[in-house]
mmCIF file of C-alpha atoms in Angstrom:
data_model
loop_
_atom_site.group_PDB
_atom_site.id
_atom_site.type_symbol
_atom_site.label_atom_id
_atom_site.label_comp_id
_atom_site.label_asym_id
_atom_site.label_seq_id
_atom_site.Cartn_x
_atom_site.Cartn_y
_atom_site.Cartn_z
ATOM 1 C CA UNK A 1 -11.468 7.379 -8.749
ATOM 2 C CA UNK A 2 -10.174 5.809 -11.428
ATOM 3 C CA UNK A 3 -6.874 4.708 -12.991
ATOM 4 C CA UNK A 4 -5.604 3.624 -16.249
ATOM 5 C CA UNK A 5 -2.401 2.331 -17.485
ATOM 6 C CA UNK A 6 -1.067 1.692 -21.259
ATOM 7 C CA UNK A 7 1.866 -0.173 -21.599
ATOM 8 C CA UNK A 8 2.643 0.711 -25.362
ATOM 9 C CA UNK A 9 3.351 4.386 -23.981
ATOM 10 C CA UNK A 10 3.818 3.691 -20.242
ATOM 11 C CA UNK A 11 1.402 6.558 -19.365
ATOM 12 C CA UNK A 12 -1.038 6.324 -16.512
ATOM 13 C CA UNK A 13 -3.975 8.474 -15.839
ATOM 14 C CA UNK A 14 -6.084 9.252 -12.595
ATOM 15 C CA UNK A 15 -9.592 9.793 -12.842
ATOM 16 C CA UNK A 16 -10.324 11.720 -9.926
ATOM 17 C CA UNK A 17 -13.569 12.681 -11.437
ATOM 18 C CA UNK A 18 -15.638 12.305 -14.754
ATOM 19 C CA UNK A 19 -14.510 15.628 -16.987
ATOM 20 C CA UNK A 20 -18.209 17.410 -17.554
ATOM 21 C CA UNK A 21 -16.629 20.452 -19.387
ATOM 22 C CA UNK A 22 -13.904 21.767 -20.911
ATOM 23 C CA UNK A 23 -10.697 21.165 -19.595
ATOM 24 C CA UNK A 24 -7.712 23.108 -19.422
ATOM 25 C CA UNK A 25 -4.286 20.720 -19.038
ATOM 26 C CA UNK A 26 -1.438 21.866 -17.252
ATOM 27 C CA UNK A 27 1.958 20.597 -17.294
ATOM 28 C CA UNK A 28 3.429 20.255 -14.086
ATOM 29 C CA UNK A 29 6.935 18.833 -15.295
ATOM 30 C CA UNK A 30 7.685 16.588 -18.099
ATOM 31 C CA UNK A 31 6.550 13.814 -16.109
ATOM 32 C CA UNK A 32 3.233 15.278 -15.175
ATOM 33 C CA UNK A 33 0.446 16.992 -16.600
ATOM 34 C CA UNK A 34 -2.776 17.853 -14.557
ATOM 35 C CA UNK A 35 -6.519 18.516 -16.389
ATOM 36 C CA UNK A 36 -8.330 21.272 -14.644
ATOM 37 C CA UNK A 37 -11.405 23.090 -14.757
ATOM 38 C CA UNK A 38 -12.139 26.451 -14.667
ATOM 39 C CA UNK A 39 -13.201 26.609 -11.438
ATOM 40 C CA UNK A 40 -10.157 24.849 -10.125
ATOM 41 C CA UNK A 41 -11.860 21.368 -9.911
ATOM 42 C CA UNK A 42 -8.969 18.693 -11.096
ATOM 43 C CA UNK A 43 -10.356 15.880 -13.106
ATOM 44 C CA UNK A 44 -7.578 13.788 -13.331
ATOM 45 C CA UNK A 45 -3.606 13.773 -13.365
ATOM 46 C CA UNK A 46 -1.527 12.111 -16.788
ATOM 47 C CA UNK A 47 1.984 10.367 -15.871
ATOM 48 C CA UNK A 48 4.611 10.288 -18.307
ATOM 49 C CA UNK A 49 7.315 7.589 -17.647
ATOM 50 C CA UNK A 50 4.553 5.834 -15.176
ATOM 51 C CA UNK A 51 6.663 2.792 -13.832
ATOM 52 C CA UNK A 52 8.925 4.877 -12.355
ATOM 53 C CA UNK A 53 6.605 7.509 -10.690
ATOM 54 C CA UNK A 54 3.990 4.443 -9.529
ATOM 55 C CA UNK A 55 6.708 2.878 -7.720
ATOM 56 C CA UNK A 56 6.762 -0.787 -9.495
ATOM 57 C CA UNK A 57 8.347 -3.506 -7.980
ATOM 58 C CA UNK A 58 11.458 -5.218 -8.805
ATOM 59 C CA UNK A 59 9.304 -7.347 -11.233
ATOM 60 C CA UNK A 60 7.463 -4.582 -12.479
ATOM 61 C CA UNK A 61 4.375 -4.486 -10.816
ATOM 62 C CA UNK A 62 2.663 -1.986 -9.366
ATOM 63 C CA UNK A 63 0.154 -3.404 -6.199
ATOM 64 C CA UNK A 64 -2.992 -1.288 -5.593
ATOM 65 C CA UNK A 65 -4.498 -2.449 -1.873
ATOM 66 C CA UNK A 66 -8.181 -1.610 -0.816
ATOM 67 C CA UNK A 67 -7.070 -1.300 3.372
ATOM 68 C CA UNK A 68 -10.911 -1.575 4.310
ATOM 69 C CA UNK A 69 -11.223 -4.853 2.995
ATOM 70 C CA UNK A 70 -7.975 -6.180 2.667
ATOM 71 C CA UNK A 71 -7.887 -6.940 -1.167
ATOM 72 C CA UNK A 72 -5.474 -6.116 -3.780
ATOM 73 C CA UNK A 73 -4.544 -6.499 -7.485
ATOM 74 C CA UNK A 74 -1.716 -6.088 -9.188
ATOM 75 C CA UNK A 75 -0.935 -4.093 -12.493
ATOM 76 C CA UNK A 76 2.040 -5.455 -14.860
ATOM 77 C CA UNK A 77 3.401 -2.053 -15.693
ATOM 78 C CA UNK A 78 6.409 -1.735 -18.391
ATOM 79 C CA UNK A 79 10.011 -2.364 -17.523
#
């Protein structure tokens, strides 16, 4: 998995897999649009308005923690 964030248009995306065909994207609200195969398989989910659906902090950062080994990073994400 995989996620990307651009601050010029607060969007985020997450890779859930690499897209190897043609897509089909759904929009699940005006917040949230989902790419899918035709076989069902989802390849990744686009997030309109991402600060606010990633949960940023007060200072506007969003904290992504790997449990197993205890390490995080943070993300700047637009205010």
């Amino acid at each position: 998995m995989k996620l990307t964030y651009d601050p010029r248009y607060n969007v985020a995306y997450i890779y859930l897999q690499e897209k190897t065909a043609q897509v089909e994207t759904i929009q699940v609200s005006d917040r949230m649009n989902v790419d899918i195969a035709p076989d069902g398989t989802i390849y990744g989910i686009e997030l309109l308005n991402a600060n606010q659906q990633l949960g940023a902090d007060s200072q506007g950062k969003l904290i992504v923690v790997n449990e197993a080994l205890g390490e995080y990073s943070e993300i700047k994400l637009a205010l």
